[in-house]
Amino acid sequence: QVQLVQSGAEVKKPGSSVKVSCKASGGTFSTYTITWVRQAPGQGLEWMGRIIPLLGIIDYAQNFQDRVTITADKFTSTAYMELSSLRSGDTAVYFCARDPHGNYATLMDSWGQGTLVTVSS
Amino acid sequence: DIQMTQSPSTLSASVGDRVTITCRASQGINIYLAWYQQKPGKAPKLLIYGASTLQRGVPPRFSGSVSGTEFTLTISSLQPDDFATYYCQQYNSGATFGQGTKLEIK
């Protein structure tokens, strides 16, 4: 059973960037879709983008197209999400998740524990 | 972008009730629709994918159906553990979540 472990909470200034990591263990990494989702306090889920490490496919949500960069290191089984030009509205819990079947669908079955990013001056 | 309109936003029900949550897609998404359950402070849990396929380990009181671009999650007999927030998600093109339905105890 795969386990996803994310990096710890961050406090950032407006205008700065944050990079959150997501390390997979106990399962195959490259052939599965890794998705990033965020959830602002008291709000719903928002898809940010996904990566399929084996194929080098990366897709971003239109809302984040110009501010987010998703990467993956196949050798360390770690995915990364970097969000730039941070503003207060980016304060949220950021989740990574892996699809359950390895068929490249943007489904989320195994989840990281979430990383709280707080943007405050 | 594909929009997902989920209703109701809040649902009050009792243990043993049958409840239905609906999600409508702004355009055709085939059957690329999933349902998730989320409890406070926890990551979401995948319940159903492919509109009607139960994820492994999910109780059979959960079911999903589709008619055109309207998708339905049904819980046949509510259990105490089912009170949570539910989200639909399309994965036909990128991904989009519905706004969520909070299922409360009446």
Short mmCIF file of C-alpha atoms in Angstrom, two decimals:
data_model
loop_
_atom_site.label_atom_id
_atom_site.label_comp_id
_atom_site.label_asym_id
_atom_site.label_seq_id
_atom_site.Cartn_x
_atom_site.Cartn_y
_atom_site.Cartn_z
CA GLN A 1 0.00 0.00 0.00
CA VAL A 2 1.51 3.30 -1.05
CA GLN A 3 2.04 6.01 1.52
CA LEU A 4 2.43 9.66 0.62
CA VAL A 5 4.26 11.89 3.08
CA GLN A 6 4.23 15.63 2.53
CA SER A 7 6.56 18.32 3.78
CA GLY A 8 5.67 20.40 6.78
CA ALA A 9 3.63 23.54 7.28
CA GLU A 10 4.88 26.80 5.80
CA VAL A 11 4.33 30.47 6.55
CA LYS A 12 5.07 32.73 3.61
CA LYS A 13 4.99 36.44 2.79
CA PRO A 14 2.78 37.76 0.01
CA GLY A 15 4.61 37.74 -3.30
CA SER A 16 6.91 34.87 -2.34
CA SER A 17 6.85 31.24 -3.46
CA VAL A 18 6.34 27.93 -1.70
CA LYS A 19 7.44 24.44 -2.70
CA VAL A 20 5.68 21.46 -1.18
CA SER A 21 7.05 17.93 -1.51
CA CYS A 22 5.23 14.61 -1.58
CA LYS A 23 7.30 11.45 -1.10
CA ALA A 24 5.85 8.08 -2.03
CA SER A 25 6.82 4.85 -0.35
CA GLY A 26 5.56 1.30 -0.46
CA GLY A 27 4.43 1.30 -4.06
CA THR A 28 5.25 2.14 -7.65
CA PHE A 29 5.73 5.82 -8.32
CA SER A 30 6.39 6.60 -11.95
CA THR A 31 3.44 4.84 -13.55
CA TYR A 32 0.79 6.54 -11.44
CA THR A 33 -0.78 9.97 -11.72
CA ILE A 34 0.10 12.31 -8.88
CA THR A 35 -2.45 15.08 -8.41
CA TRP A 36 -2.32 18.26 -6.35
CA VAL A 37 -5.46 19.61 -4.72
CA ARG A 38 -5.90 22.45 -2.29
CA GLN A 39 -8.54 23.35 0.26
CA ALA A 40 -8.87 26.82 1.72
CA PRO A 41 -10.18 27.04 5.31
CA GLY A 42 -13.84 26.04 5.39
CA GLN A 43 -13.97 25.73 1.61
CA GLY A 44 -14.19 22.98 -0.97
CA LEU A 45 -11.59 21.09 -2.94
CA GLU A 46 -9.76 22.75 -5.83
CA TRP A 47 -7.75 20.84 -8.41
CA MET A 48 -4.40 22.42 -9.21
CA GLY A 49 -2.75 20.00 -11.59
CA ARG A 50 -1.27 16.59 -12.12
CA ILE A 51 1.83 14.79 -13.30
CA ILE A 52 2.45 11.33 -14.73
CA PRO A 53 6.17 10.85 -14.02
CA LEU A 54 6.69 7.95 -16.43
CA LEU A 55 5.28 9.84 -19.40
CA GLY A 56 6.42 13.30 -18.42
CA ILE A 57 2.85 14.54 -18.78
CA ILE A 58 1.94 17.60 -16.73
CA ASP A 59 -1.44 19.36 -16.76
CA TYR A 60 -2.40 22.48 -14.85
CA ALA A 61 -5.77 23.90 -13.91
CA GLN A 62 -6.50 27.10 -15.78
CA ASN A 63 -6.76 29.03 -12.51
CA PHE A 64 -3.15 28.23 -11.67
CA GLN A 65 -1.61 27.96 -15.14
CA ASP A 66 0.77 30.89 -14.74
CA ARG A 67 1.73 30.39 -11.09
CA VAL A 68 2.14 26.67 -10.43
CA THR A 69 4.91 24.26 -11.36
CA ILE A 70 4.57 20.53 -10.73
CA THR A 71 7.59 18.29 -11.03
CA ALA A 72 8.63 14.78 -10.05
CA ASP A 73 11.88 13.01 -9.24
CA LYS A 74 11.54 9.37 -10.25
CA PHE A 75 14.73 8.41 -8.43
CA THR A 76 13.49 9.59 -5.05
CA SER A 77 9.79 8.92 -5.76
CA THR A 78 9.00 12.48 -4.81
CA ALA A 79 6.62 14.94 -6.43
CA TYR A 80 6.77 18.67 -5.94
CA MET A 81 4.32 21.54 -6.27
CA GLU A 82 5.63 25.09 -6.38
CA LEU A 83 3.25 28.03 -6.23
CA SER A 84 4.56 31.52 -6.89
CA SER A 85 3.32 35.09 -6.37
CA LEU A 86 1.55 34.04 -3.21
CA ARG A 87 -1.37 36.07 -1.89
CA SER A 88 -3.57 35.73 1.17
CA GLY A 89 -6.13 33.76 -0.83
CA ASP A 90 -3.57 31.00 -1.28
CA THR A 91 -3.75 30.17 2.41
CA ALA A 92 -4.92 26.57 2.32
CA VAL A 93 -4.10 22.95 2.97
CA TYR A 94 -2.35 21.48 -0.05
CA PHE A 95 -2.76 17.76 -0.71
CA CYS A 96 -1.01 15.39 -3.05
CA ALA A 97 -2.76 12.20 -4.05
CA ARG A 98 -2.14 9.18 -6.26
CA ASP A 99 -4.52 7.42 -8.59
CA PRO A 100 -5.55 3.89 -7.62
CA HIS A 101 -5.11 2.04 -10.89
CA GLY A 102 -2.09 3.34 -12.75
CA ASN A 103 -4.18 3.99 -15.85
CA TYR A 104 -3.43 7.72 -15.95
CA ALA A 105 -6.87 8.83 -14.76
CA THR A 106 -6.98 11.91 -12.56
CA LEU A 107 -8.45 10.00 -9.65
CA MET A 108 -7.26 10.33 -6.09
CA ASP A 109 -7.13 7.34 -3.80
CA SER A 110 -3.97 7.47 -1.69
CA TRP A 111 -3.54 10.90 -0.13
CA GLY A 112 -0.79 12.74 1.64
CA GLN A 113 -1.51 14.16 5.06
CA GLY A 114 -1.81 17.69 3.72
CA THR A 115 0.47 20.70 4.09
CA LEU A 116 -0.86 23.93 5.54
CA VAL A 117 0.50 26.97 3.73
CA THR A 118 -0.27 30.27 5.40
CA VAL A 119 0.32 33.49 3.49
CA SER A 120 0.58 36.47 5.78
CA SER A 121 2.53 39.68 5.99
CA ASP B 1 -13.41 24.39 -18.45
CA ILE B 2 -15.99 21.88 -17.32
CA GLN B 3 -18.14 23.09 -14.42
CA MET B 4 -19.72 20.73 -11.90
CA THR B 5 -22.89 21.87 -10.14
CA GLN B 6 -23.57 19.87 -7.01
CA SER B 7 -26.75 19.93 -4.94
CA PRO B 8 -27.86 20.31 -2.28
CA SER B 9 -25.13 22.18 -0.45
CA THR B 10 -26.45 20.91 2.88
CA LEU B 11 -28.57 17.88 3.64
CA SER B 12 -30.09 16.98 7.00
CA ALA B 13 -31.00 13.34 7.51
CA SER B 14 -31.35 10.64 10.13
CA VAL B 15 -29.67 7.29 10.60
CA GLY B 16 -31.43 4.78 8.36
CA ASP B 17 -32.56 7.36 5.80
CA ARG B 18 -31.95 7.02 2.09
CA VAL B 19 -30.27 10.11 0.70
CA THR B 20 -29.35 11.33 -2.75
CA ILE B 21 -26.79 13.89 -3.87
CA THR B 22 -26.72 15.17 -7.42
CA CYS B 23 -23.99 16.56 -9.63
CA ARG B 24 -24.54 18.04 -13.07
CA ALA B 25 -21.74 18.56 -15.59
CA SER B 26 -21.71 21.61 -17.86
CA GLN B 27 -20.89 19.36 -20.81
CA GLY B 28 -20.57 15.69 -21.56
CA ILE B 29 -18.00 13.85 -19.46
CA ASN B 30 -18.84 10.27 -20.44
CA ILE B 31 -18.72 8.36 -17.15
CA TYR B 32 -15.58 10.02 -15.83
CA LEU B 33 -17.12 11.01 -12.54
CA ALA B 34 -15.95 10.19 -9.04
CA TRP B 35 -17.41 10.72 -5.59
CA TYR B 36 -15.41 11.43 -2.44
CA GLN B 37 -16.24 11.58 1.25
CA GLN B 38 -14.38 13.98 3.51
CA LYS B 39 -14.46 14.29 7.26
CA PRO B 40 -13.17 17.35 9.14
CA GLY B 41 -9.39 17.56 9.28
CA LYS B 42 -8.95 14.53 7.04
CA ALA B 43 -8.08 13.93 3.42
CA PRO B 44 -10.94 12.92 1.13
CA LYS B 45 -11.73 9.26 0.57
CA LEU B 46 -12.54 7.89 -2.87
CA LEU B 47 -15.93 6.15 -2.84
CA ILE B 48 -16.96 5.70 -6.44
CA TYR B 49 -15.31 6.13 -9.84
CA GLY B 50 -16.52 5.63 -13.37
CA ALA B 51 -19.87 7.04 -12.18
CA SER B 52 -20.94 3.77 -10.58
CA THR B 53 -17.97 1.56 -9.68
CA LEU B 54 -17.44 1.16 -5.97
CA GLN B 55 -13.87 1.59 -4.80
CA ARG B 56 -12.51 -1.42 -2.94
CA GLY B 57 -13.60 -1.50 0.69
CA VAL B 58 -16.51 0.93 0.30
CA PRO B 59 -19.76 -0.42 1.76
CA PRO B 60 -22.44 -1.40 -0.77
CA ARG B 61 -24.95 1.03 0.74
CA PHE B 62 -23.15 3.60 -1.44
CA SER B 63 -24.08 3.61 -5.10
CA GLY B 64 -23.70 5.88 -8.10
CA SER B 65 -25.68 6.37 -11.26
CA VAL B 66 -25.74 8.57 -14.34
CA SER B 67 -28.29 9.94 -16.74
CA GLY B 68 -26.76 12.09 -19.44
CA THR B 69 -24.78 14.76 -17.65
CA GLU B 70 -26.52 14.27 -14.30
CA PHE B 71 -24.82 12.05 -11.77
CA THR B 72 -26.22 10.77 -8.51
CA LEU B 73 -24.72 9.42 -5.31
CA THR B 74 -27.14 7.43 -3.20
CA ILE B 75 -26.65 6.17 0.32
CA SER B 76 -29.32 3.56 0.86
CA SER B 77 -29.42 3.50 4.66
CA LEU B 78 -27.43 6.15 6.48
CA GLN B 79 -25.04 5.01 9.16
CA PRO B 80 -23.53 7.25 11.85
CA ASP B 81 -20.15 7.11 10.09
CA ASP B 82 -21.66 8.57 6.89
CA PHE B 83 -22.18 12.09 8.21
CA ALA B 84 -19.52 14.00 6.32
CA THR B 85 -19.05 16.22 3.28
CA TYR B 86 -19.31 14.68 -0.16
CA TYR B 87 -17.76 15.92 -3.39
CA CYS B 88 -18.18 14.92 -6.99
CA GLN B 89 -15.26 15.26 -9.39
CA GLN B 90 -15.07 15.00 -13.16
CA TYR B 91 -11.92 13.62 -14.71
CA ASN B 92 -12.86 13.63 -18.35
CA SER B 93 -10.80 16.74 -19.01
CA GLY B 94 -8.39 17.76 -16.29
CA ALA B 95 -10.39 17.68 -13.09
CA THR B 96 -13.11 19.75 -11.48
CA PHE B 97 -14.81 19.28 -8.14
CA GLY B 98 -18.36 20.09 -7.25
CA GLN B 99 -18.96 22.58 -4.45
CA GLY B 100 -19.62 19.85 -1.88
CA THR B 101 -22.61 18.59 0.09
CA LYS B 102 -22.50 18.61 3.86
CA LEU B 103 -24.54 15.73 5.21
CA GLU B 104 -25.72 16.57 8.72
CA ILE B 105 -27.57 14.70 11.40
CA LYS B 106 -31.20 15.82 11.64
#
